[in-house]
Amino acid sequence: MRALEALASVLLNRGHRVSWLHQADVSPLLHDQRIEFHALGASTHPAGQLETIVARAANPGGVGGLRRVIGDVASGTDMLCREAPAVLARHGVEVIVADQMEAAGGLLAAGLGLPFISVACALPVNRDPRVPLPVMPWGYAQDQRGEQLNEGSTRVYDWLMTPHERVIQRHAEHFGLEGRRTLADCLSPIAQISQTTAGFDFPRADLPAHFHHVGPLRGPLVAEPPLDLELNDSRPFVFASLGTLQGGRLGLFQRIARACRAEGLQLLIAHCDRLNGAQAAALVQAGACAVTGFAPQRTALARADLVVTHAGLNTAMDALEAGTPQLALPLAFDQPGVAARIAHAGTGIKLLPPLASVRAMRRALRTLLSEPQFAERTRVLGREVAAAGGAERAADIVEAALGPATPGLRAAPSVHPRSAAASAATSQAIHA
């Protein structure tokens, strides 16, 4: 939401119109009131359902729960493919901007003859024999055995995603498209934008020429409040956050606190309002100096000597920008892949949470603080992040798609004219 909204805000500032298509529950989450929101899925995705979907995705709870999460993904794609065409036609949409994780964006655009841009808000789903899928915890394949591991895990993943594949194939057939089966088959042939940088991702041999690493998509940097925390400059300071969806993991936070106390480190924990007062007090007792719902993250990262993180991509990129090494404890989604890249890039250490004992974390914390190459490597990649261009460069890429010739797409149908007289000032970028 925040990444795509940052891009939308830049486009709005440049005089474009921007609409956002999704279920009704998404509307209150948008901050920029200039965005024209169009609610879809009143019958299949009624108000109040999104919280359940997100909670299920954050903690599936076994094979049955995972099937329900995959069913949620398939249902969302189906709803957008069924209901979005009429809205796109009614508003004369000229360009679609779609999250890579939503196949409907590519299906709708290709089927309706519209140019579209794919945005990798999470790790890119572009496939490469040597690069494991984002949900996999291991590193870059250095040999044939590694490639075989990637190939086998991809087959298993695709088998699990069969319900989603069926939806993609059904709507591809409806739109007269061939070769669409996975998310990777629904990416833009014009422009693909990633929040990563080349130095942070694994080496890739098969990226198209129109793939762009632009770094984090963020709004303008605003002054954050200072840390309301008295710190001893002679002792290292650690900031710990497990993100907005995983902040309720009390047991893991307790292990982090005990490890920091045993190493003599000052620790601030931000649990994103997922813990109650008694639980927060238990973390202070375990060794945290302070516990809060939310902390000014950029301020905390800039002050911290290192960060303990769930390896969410946004936190990882913010940490690079701040030059702060990371102890990565991946929990869900693409976090295993982000943690693997942190280790590969040399900007931190990864531990799988089930194996992250107090002893293991103490050893990792000590290594990160005592060996300067982690901070040095983080600063190098931080400079790459700062130079990547962010939301402004992403907006340049979107605007380039408004040119008169857009190779690789079918001619636009009559309900979506793209006349030469259509000015950039009245164009629309739609997120499906």
Coordinates of C-alpha atoms in Angstrom, one line a residue:
M1 CA 0.0 0.0 0.0
R2 CA 2.6 2.6 1.1
A3 CA 5.0 1.8 -1.8
L4 CA 2.3 2.1 -4.5
E5 CA 0.8 5.1 -2.8
A6 CA 4.1 6.9 -2.9
L7 CA 4.3 6.3 -6.6
A8 CA 0.7 7.5 -7.1
S9 CA 1.4 10.7 -5.1
V10 CA 4.3 11.6 -7.4
L11 CA 2.1 11.0 -10.5
L12 CA -0.6 13.2 -9.0
N13 CA 1.9 15.9 -8.3
R14 CA 2.9 15.8 -12.0
G15 CA -0.7 16.5 -13.0
H16 CA -2.0 13.0 -13.7
R17 CA -5.2 11.4 -12.5
V18 CA -4.8 8.3 -10.4
S19 CA -7.5 5.7 -9.6
W20 CA -7.1 2.7 -7.3
L21 CA -9.2 -0.4 -7.8
H22 CA -9.7 -2.9 -5.0
Q23 CA -12.1 -4.2 -2.4
A24 CA -13.9 -1.6 -0.2
D25 CA -11.7 -2.2 2.9
V26 CA -8.7 -0.9 1.1
S27 CA -10.1 2.7 0.8
P28 CA -9.5 3.8 4.4
L29 CA -5.9 2.7 4.2
L30 CA -5.0 5.3 1.6
H31 CA -3.6 8.5 2.9
D32 CA -3.5 10.6 -0.2
Q33 CA -7.1 11.8 -0.6
R34 CA -6.5 12.8 -4.3
I35 CA -6.5 9.2 -5.3
E36 CA -9.9 8.2 -6.8
F37 CA -10.8 4.9 -5.2
H38 CA -13.2 2.5 -6.9
A39 CA -14.5 -0.3 -4.7
L40 CA -15.0 -3.7 -6.4
G41 CA -16.2 -7.1 -5.1
A42 CA -19.2 -6.1 -3.1
S43 CA -20.6 -9.6 -3.2
T44 CA -17.4 -11.6 -2.9
H45 CA -15.2 -9.2 -0.9
P46 CA -17.6 -7.3 1.4
A47 CA -16.6 -4.7 3.9
G48 CA -14.9 -6.2 6.9
Q49 CA -13.3 -9.2 5.2
L50 CA -9.8 -7.8 4.6
E51 CA -8.7 -8.0 8.2
T52 CA -9.5 -11.8 8.2
I53 CA -7.6 -12.3 4.9
V54 CA -4.5 -10.5 6.1
A55 CA -4.5 -12.2 9.5
R56 CA -4.8 -15.6 7.8
A57 CA -1.9 -14.7 5.4
A58 CA 0.3 -13.6 8.3
N59 CA -0.2 -16.9 10.3
P60 CA -1.7 -19.6 8.1
G61 CA -1.4 -22.3 10.8
G62 CA -0.7 -25.4 8.9
V63 CA -1.5 -27.0 5.5
G64 CA -5.2 -26.3 5.8
G65 CA -4.6 -22.6 6.5
L66 CA -2.1 -22.4 3.7
R67 CA -4.8 -23.7 1.3
R68 CA -7.2 -21.0 2.5
V69 CA -4.5 -18.3 1.9
I70 CA -4.0 -19.6 -1.6
G71 CA -7.7 -19.6 -2.1
D72 CA -7.8 -16.0 -0.9
V73 CA -5.2 -15.1 -3.5
A74 CA -7.1 -16.9 -6.3
S75 CA -10.4 -15.3 -5.2
G76 CA -8.9 -11.8 -5.3
T77 CA -7.5 -12.3 -8.8
D78 CA -10.8 -13.7 -10.0
M79 CA -12.8 -10.8 -8.6
L80 CA -10.5 -8.2 -10.2
C81 CA -10.5 -9.9 -13.6
R82 CA -14.4 -10.1 -13.6
E83 CA -15.2 -6.6 -12.3
A84 CA -12.4 -4.3 -13.3
P85 CA -12.9 -4.2 -17.1
A86 CA -16.1 -2.2 -16.8
V87 CA -14.5 0.3 -14.5
L88 CA -11.4 0.6 -16.6
A89 CA -13.6 1.3 -19.7
R90 CA -15.9 3.7 -17.9
H91 CA -13.0 5.9 -16.8
G92 CA -11.0 5.8 -20.0
V93 CA -8.0 4.4 -18.3
E94 CA -4.7 4.7 -20.3
V95 CA -2.1 2.9 -18.2
I96 CA -2.3 0.2 -15.5
V97 CA 0.2 0.1 -12.7
A98 CA 0.0 -3.3 -11.0
D99 CA 1.7 -5.0 -8.1
Q100 CA 3.7 -8.1 -9.3
M101 CA 1.9 -10.2 -6.7
E102 CA -1.4 -9.6 -8.4
A103 CA -1.8 -11.4 -11.7
A104 CA -5.0 -9.5 -12.6
G105 CA -3.0 -6.4 -13.5
G106 CA -1.2 -8.1 -16.3
L107 CA -4.2 -10.1 -17.5
L108 CA -6.4 -7.1 -17.7
A109 CA -3.9 -4.9 -19.4
A110 CA -2.9 -7.5 -22.0
G111 CA -6.5 -8.5 -22.6
L112 CA -7.7 -4.9 -23.0
G113 CA -4.7 -3.7 -25.0
L114 CA -3.5 -1.3 -22.4
P115 CA 0.2 -0.6 -21.5
F116 CA 1.0 -1.6 -18.0
I117 CA 3.9 -1.4 -15.5
S118 CA 4.6 -4.2 -13.0
V119 CA 5.9 -3.1 -9.6
A120 CA 7.7 -5.5 -7.3
C121 CA 6.8 -4.1 -3.9
A122 CA 8.0 -7.4 -2.5
L123 CA 11.0 -9.4 -3.9
P124 CA 10.7 -9.8 -7.7
V125 CA 8.9 -12.9 -8.8
N126 CA 10.9 -13.0 -12.1
R127 CA 12.3 -16.5 -12.4
D128 CA 15.9 -17.5 -12.9
P129 CA 17.3 -21.0 -12.6
R130 CA 20.0 -19.9 -10.1
V131 CA 17.6 -17.7 -8.0
P132 CA 15.3 -19.4 -5.5
L133 CA 11.7 -18.3 -5.3
P134 CA 11.3 -15.4 -2.8
V135 CA 9.6 -17.7 -0.2
M136 CA 12.6 -20.0 -0.1
P137 CA 15.2 -19.6 2.7
W138 CA 18.4 -20.7 0.9
G139 CA 20.8 -18.7 -1.1
Y140 CA 21.9 -18.3 -4.7
A141 CA 22.6 -21.5 -6.6
Q142 CA 26.4 -21.8 -7.2
D143 CA 26.3 -25.1 -9.0
Q144 CA 24.0 -27.7 -10.7
R145 CA 22.9 -29.1 -7.4
G146 CA 21.7 -25.7 -6.4
E147 CA 19.8 -25.3 -9.6
Q148 CA 18.1 -28.7 -9.1
L149 CA 17.0 -27.6 -5.6
N150 CA 15.5 -24.5 -7.1
E151 CA 13.8 -26.5 -9.9
G152 CA 12.3 -29.0 -7.4
S153 CA 11.1 -26.4 -5.0
T154 CA 9.5 -24.4 -7.8
R155 CA 7.6 -27.5 -8.9
V156 CA 6.2 -28.0 -5.4
Y157 CA 5.3 -24.3 -5.1
D158 CA 3.5 -24.3 -8.5
W159 CA 1.6 -27.4 -7.5
L160 CA 0.5 -25.8 -4.2
M161 CA -0.6 -22.7 -6.3
T162 CA -2.8 -24.8 -8.6
P163 CA -6.0 -23.0 -7.5
H164 CA -4.5 -19.7 -8.5
E165 CA -3.1 -21.1 -11.7
R166 CA -6.6 -22.2 -12.8
V167 CA -7.9 -18.7 -12.3
I168 CA -5.1 -17.2 -14.3
Q169 CA -5.6 -19.7 -17.1
R170 CA -9.4 -19.3 -17.2
H171 CA -9.2 -15.5 -17.5
A172 CA -6.3 -15.6 -19.9
E173 CA -8.5 -17.8 -22.1
H174 CA -11.4 -15.3 -21.7
F175 CA -9.1 -12.5 -22.8
G176 CA -7.6 -14.5 -25.7
L177 CA -4.2 -14.7 -24.2
E178 CA -1.7 -17.6 -24.3
G179 CA 1.2 -18.6 -22.1
R180 CA -0.2 -17.3 -18.8
R181 CA 0.0 -19.7 -15.8
T182 CA 2.0 -18.1 -13.0
L183 CA 2.6 -14.6 -11.6
A184 CA 5.9 -14.5 -13.5
D185 CA 3.9 -15.0 -16.8
C186 CA 1.8 -11.9 -16.1
L187 CA 4.6 -9.3 -15.9
S188 CA 4.8 -6.3 -18.1
P189 CA 6.6 -6.4 -21.4
I190 CA 7.2 -2.7 -21.2
A191 CA 8.5 -1.8 -17.7
Q192 CA 9.1 -3.7 -14.5
I193 CA 10.0 -1.7 -11.3
S194 CA 11.6 -3.2 -8.2
Q195 CA 12.1 -1.7 -4.7
T196 CA 15.4 -3.5 -4.5
T197 CA 18.8 -2.5 -5.9
A198 CA 21.0 -4.6 -8.0
G199 CA 23.6 -4.9 -5.3
F200 CA 21.1 -6.2 -2.8
D201 CA 19.5 -8.8 -5.0
F202 CA 21.0 -12.1 -6.1
P203 CA 22.9 -12.0 -9.5
R204 CA 20.4 -12.5 -12.3
A205 CA 21.1 -13.6 -15.9
D206 CA 17.6 -13.4 -17.3
L207 CA 16.3 -10.0 -16.3
P208 CA 14.7 -8.2 -19.3
A209 CA 16.2 -4.9 -20.4
H210 CA 13.0 -3.1 -19.2
F211 CA 13.6 -4.2 -15.6
H212 CA 14.5 -1.3 -13.3
H213 CA 15.9 -1.3 -9.8
V214 CA 14.7 2.0 -8.3
G215 CA 15.1 1.3 -4.6
P216 CA 12.4 2.0 -1.9
L217 CA 9.2 3.7 -3.1
R218 CA 8.7 6.3 -0.3
G219 CA 7.0 9.6 0.1
P220 CA 9.0 12.7 0.8
L221 CA 11.2 12.4 3.9
V222 CA 9.5 14.2 6.7
A223 CA 11.0 15.1 10.1
E224 CA 10.4 12.3 12.5
P225 CA 10.2 12.9 16.3
P226 CA 13.4 12.2 18.2
L227 CA 13.7 8.9 20.2
D228 CA 12.1 9.4 23.6
L229 CA 14.8 7.3 25.1
E230 CA 17.8 8.0 27.3
L231 CA 20.8 6.1 25.9
N232 CA 24.3 5.5 27.2
D233 CA 26.7 6.3 24.4
S234 CA 29.2 3.8 25.7
R235 CA 26.9 0.8 25.2
P236 CA 25.7 -0.4 21.7
F237 CA 22.0 0.3 20.9
V238 CA 19.8 -2.3 19.2
F239 CA 16.4 -1.6 17.6
A240 CA 14.1 -4.6 17.2
S241 CA 10.9 -4.8 15.1
L242 CA 9.1 -7.8 13.6
G243 CA 6.8 -5.7 11.4
T244 CA 3.2 -4.7 11.5
L245 CA 1.8 -8.2 11.1
Q246 CA 4.2 -10.3 13.2
G247 CA 4.7 -7.9 16.2
G248 CA 2.7 -10.2 18.5
R249 CA 5.4 -12.9 18.8
L250 CA 6.1 -12.4 22.5
G251 CA 8.3 -15.5 22.8
L252 CA 10.7 -14.4 20.1
F253 CA 10.9 -10.9 21.5
Q254 CA 11.7 -12.3 24.9
R255 CA 14.6 -14.3 23.4
I256 CA 15.9 -11.2 21.7
A257 CA 15.6 -9.2 25.0
R258 CA 17.5 -11.9 27.0
A259 CA 20.2 -12.1 24.4
C260 CA 20.7 -8.3 24.4
R261 CA 20.8 -8.2 28.2
A262 CA 23.4 -10.9 28.3
E263 CA 25.6 -9.0 25.8
G264 CA 25.1 -5.7 27.7
L265 CA 23.2 -4.1 24.8
Q266 CA 20.5 -1.4 25.0
L267 CA 17.4 -2.6 23.3
L268 CA 14.3 -0.8 22.0
I269 CA 11.4 -3.0 20.9
A270 CA 8.6 -1.8 18.6
H271 CA 5.7 -4.4 18.5
C272 CA 3.4 -2.4 16.2
D273 CA 0.5 -2.5 18.8
R274 CA 0.4 -6.3 18.7
L275 CA 1.2 -6.7 22.5
N276 CA -0.7 -5.5 25.6
G277 CA 0.7 -3.7 28.6
A278 CA 1.5 -6.8 30.6
Q279 CA 3.4 -8.4 27.7
A280 CA 5.4 -5.2 27.1
A281 CA 6.3 -5.1 30.8
A282 CA 7.5 -8.7 30.5
L283 CA 9.8 -7.7 27.7
V284 CA 11.3 -5.0 29.9
Q285 CA 11.8 -7.6 32.6
A286 CA 13.5 -9.8 30.1
G287 CA 16.0 -7.2 29.2
A288 CA 14.6 -4.5 26.9
C289 CA 15.3 -0.8 27.9
A290 CA 12.0 0.3 26.3
V291 CA 9.0 -1.2 24.6
T292 CA 6.6 0.7 22.4
G293 CA 3.9 0.1 19.9
F294 CA 5.5 2.2 17.2
A295 CA 8.8 4.0 17.0
P296 CA 10.0 6.5 14.4
Q297 CA 11.7 3.9 12.4
R298 CA 14.1 5.9 10.3
T299 CA 15.2 7.8 13.4
A300 CA 15.7 4.6 15.3
L301 CA 17.6 2.9 12.5
A302 CA 19.9 5.9 12.1
R303 CA 20.7 5.8 15.8
A304 CA 21.0 2.0 16.2
D305 CA 24.2 0.1 16.0
L306 CA 22.2 -2.8 14.6
V307 CA 18.6 -3.9 14.0
V308 CA 16.9 -7.2 14.8
T309 CA 14.3 -7.6 12.1
H310 CA 11.8 -10.0 10.5
A311 CA 13.5 -9.3 7.2
G312 CA 10.6 -7.5 5.7
L313 CA 11.8 -5.8 2.5
N314 CA 10.8 -2.3 3.6
T315 CA 12.7 -2.6 6.9
A316 CA 15.7 -4.2 5.1
M317 CA 15.9 -1.3 2.6
D318 CA 15.5 1.3 5.3
A319 CA 18.3 -0.3 7.3
L320 CA 20.6 -0.2 4.3
E321 CA 19.8 3.4 3.7
A322 CA 20.7 4.1 7.4
G323 CA 23.8 2.0 7.2
T324 CA 22.7 -0.3 10.0
P325 CA 23.6 -4.0 9.9
Q326 CA 20.8 -6.5 10.5
L327 CA 20.1 -9.7 12.4
A328 CA 17.4 -11.2 10.2
L329 CA 14.7 -13.6 11.7
P330 CA 12.4 -14.3 8.7
L331 CA 8.9 -15.3 9.6
A332 CA 6.5 -15.3 6.6
F333 CA 5.9 -14.2 3.0
D334 CA 9.1 -13.3 1.1
Q335 CA 11.0 -12.7 4.3
P336 CA 13.1 -15.9 3.9
G337 CA 14.3 -14.6 0.6
V338 CA 15.1 -11.2 2.0
A339 CA 17.0 -12.7 4.8
A340 CA 19.0 -14.9 2.3
R341 CA 19.9 -11.7 0.4
I342 CA 21.0 -9.9 3.6
A343 CA 23.4 -12.8 4.2
H344 CA 24.5 -12.9 0.6
A345 CA 25.1 -9.2 0.5
G346 CA 27.1 -9.3 3.7
T347 CA 25.0 -6.7 5.4
G348 CA 23.9 -9.0 8.2
I349 CA 23.3 -12.5 9.6
K350 CA 20.2 -14.6 9.2
L351 CA 18.8 -17.0 11.8
L352 CA 15.7 -19.1 11.3
P353 CA 13.4 -18.3 14.3
P354 CA 12.9 -21.9 15.4
L355 CA 16.7 -22.2 15.7
A356 CA 17.3 -18.7 17.1
S357 CA 18.0 -19.6 20.7
V358 CA 19.3 -17.0 23.2
R359 CA 22.8 -18.5 22.7
A360 CA 22.6 -18.3 18.9
M361 CA 21.4 -14.7 19.0
R362 CA 24.1 -13.7 21.4
R363 CA 26.7 -15.1 19.1
A364 CA 25.2 -13.3 16.1
L365 CA 24.9 -10.0 17.9
R366 CA 28.5 -10.2 19.0
T367 CA 29.7 -11.0 15.5
L368 CA 27.7 -8.1 14.0
L369 CA 29.1 -5.6 16.5
S370 CA 32.7 -6.8 16.5
E371 CA 33.4 -7.4 12.8
P372 CA 33.4 -4.1 10.9
Q373 CA 32.8 -5.6 7.4
F374 CA 29.0 -5.8 8.1
A375 CA 28.7 -2.1 8.7
E376 CA 31.1 -1.3 5.8
R377 CA 29.1 -3.4 3.4
T378 CA 25.8 -1.9 4.6
R379 CA 27.1 1.6 4.0
V380 CA 28.2 0.7 0.4
L381 CA 24.7 -0.7 -0.4
G382 CA 23.1 2.3 1.4
R383 CA 24.8 4.6 -1.0
E384 CA 23.3 2.5 -3.9
V385 CA 19.9 2.8 -2.3
A386 CA 20.2 6.6 -2.0
A387 CA 21.2 6.9 -5.7
A388 CA 18.5 4.5 -7.1
G389 CA 15.9 7.1 -7.7
G390 CA 12.9 5.8 -5.7
A391 CA 9.4 7.0 -6.5
E392 CA 10.5 9.9 -8.7
R393 CA 12.4 7.6 -11.0
A394 CA 9.5 5.1 -10.9
A395 CA 7.1 7.9 -12.0
D396 CA 9.5 8.6 -15.0
I397 CA 9.2 5.0 -16.0
V398 CA 5.4 5.1 -15.8
E399 CA 5.2 8.3 -17.9
A400 CA 7.4 6.7 -20.5
A401 CA 4.7 4.1 -21.1
L402 CA 2.4 6.9 -22.3
G403 CA 4.4 7.3 -25.5
P404 CA 2.6 6.8 -28.8
A405 CA 4.2 3.4 -29.5
T406 CA 4.1 0.6 -27.0
P407 CA 5.6 -2.6 -28.4
G408 CA 4.5 -6.0 -27.4
L409 CA 0.8 -5.2 -26.8
R410 CA -2.3 -5.8 -28.8
A411 CA -4.1 -2.8 -30.4
A412 CA -6.4 -1.2 -27.9
P413 CA -10.1 -2.0 -28.3
S414 CA -12.6 0.7 -29.1
V415 CA -13.7 1.1 -25.5
H416 CA -10.1 2.2 -24.6
P417 CA -9.0 4.8 -27.2
R418 CA -5.5 6.1 -26.9
S419 CA -5.6 9.1 -29.3
A420 CA -2.6 11.2 -30.0
A421 CA -4.5 14.1 -28.6
A422 CA -4.8 12.6 -25.1
S423 CA -2.5 14.7 -23.0
A424 CA -0.2 13.4 -20.2
A425 CA -1.9 15.9 -17.9
T426 CA -5.2 13.9 -18.1
S427 CA -3.8 10.4 -18.2
Q428 CA -4.7 7.9 -15.6
A429 CA -2.5 5.3 -13.9
I430 CA -4.6 2.5 -12.4
H431 CA -3.6 0.0 -9.7
A432 CA -5.6 -3.2 -10.1

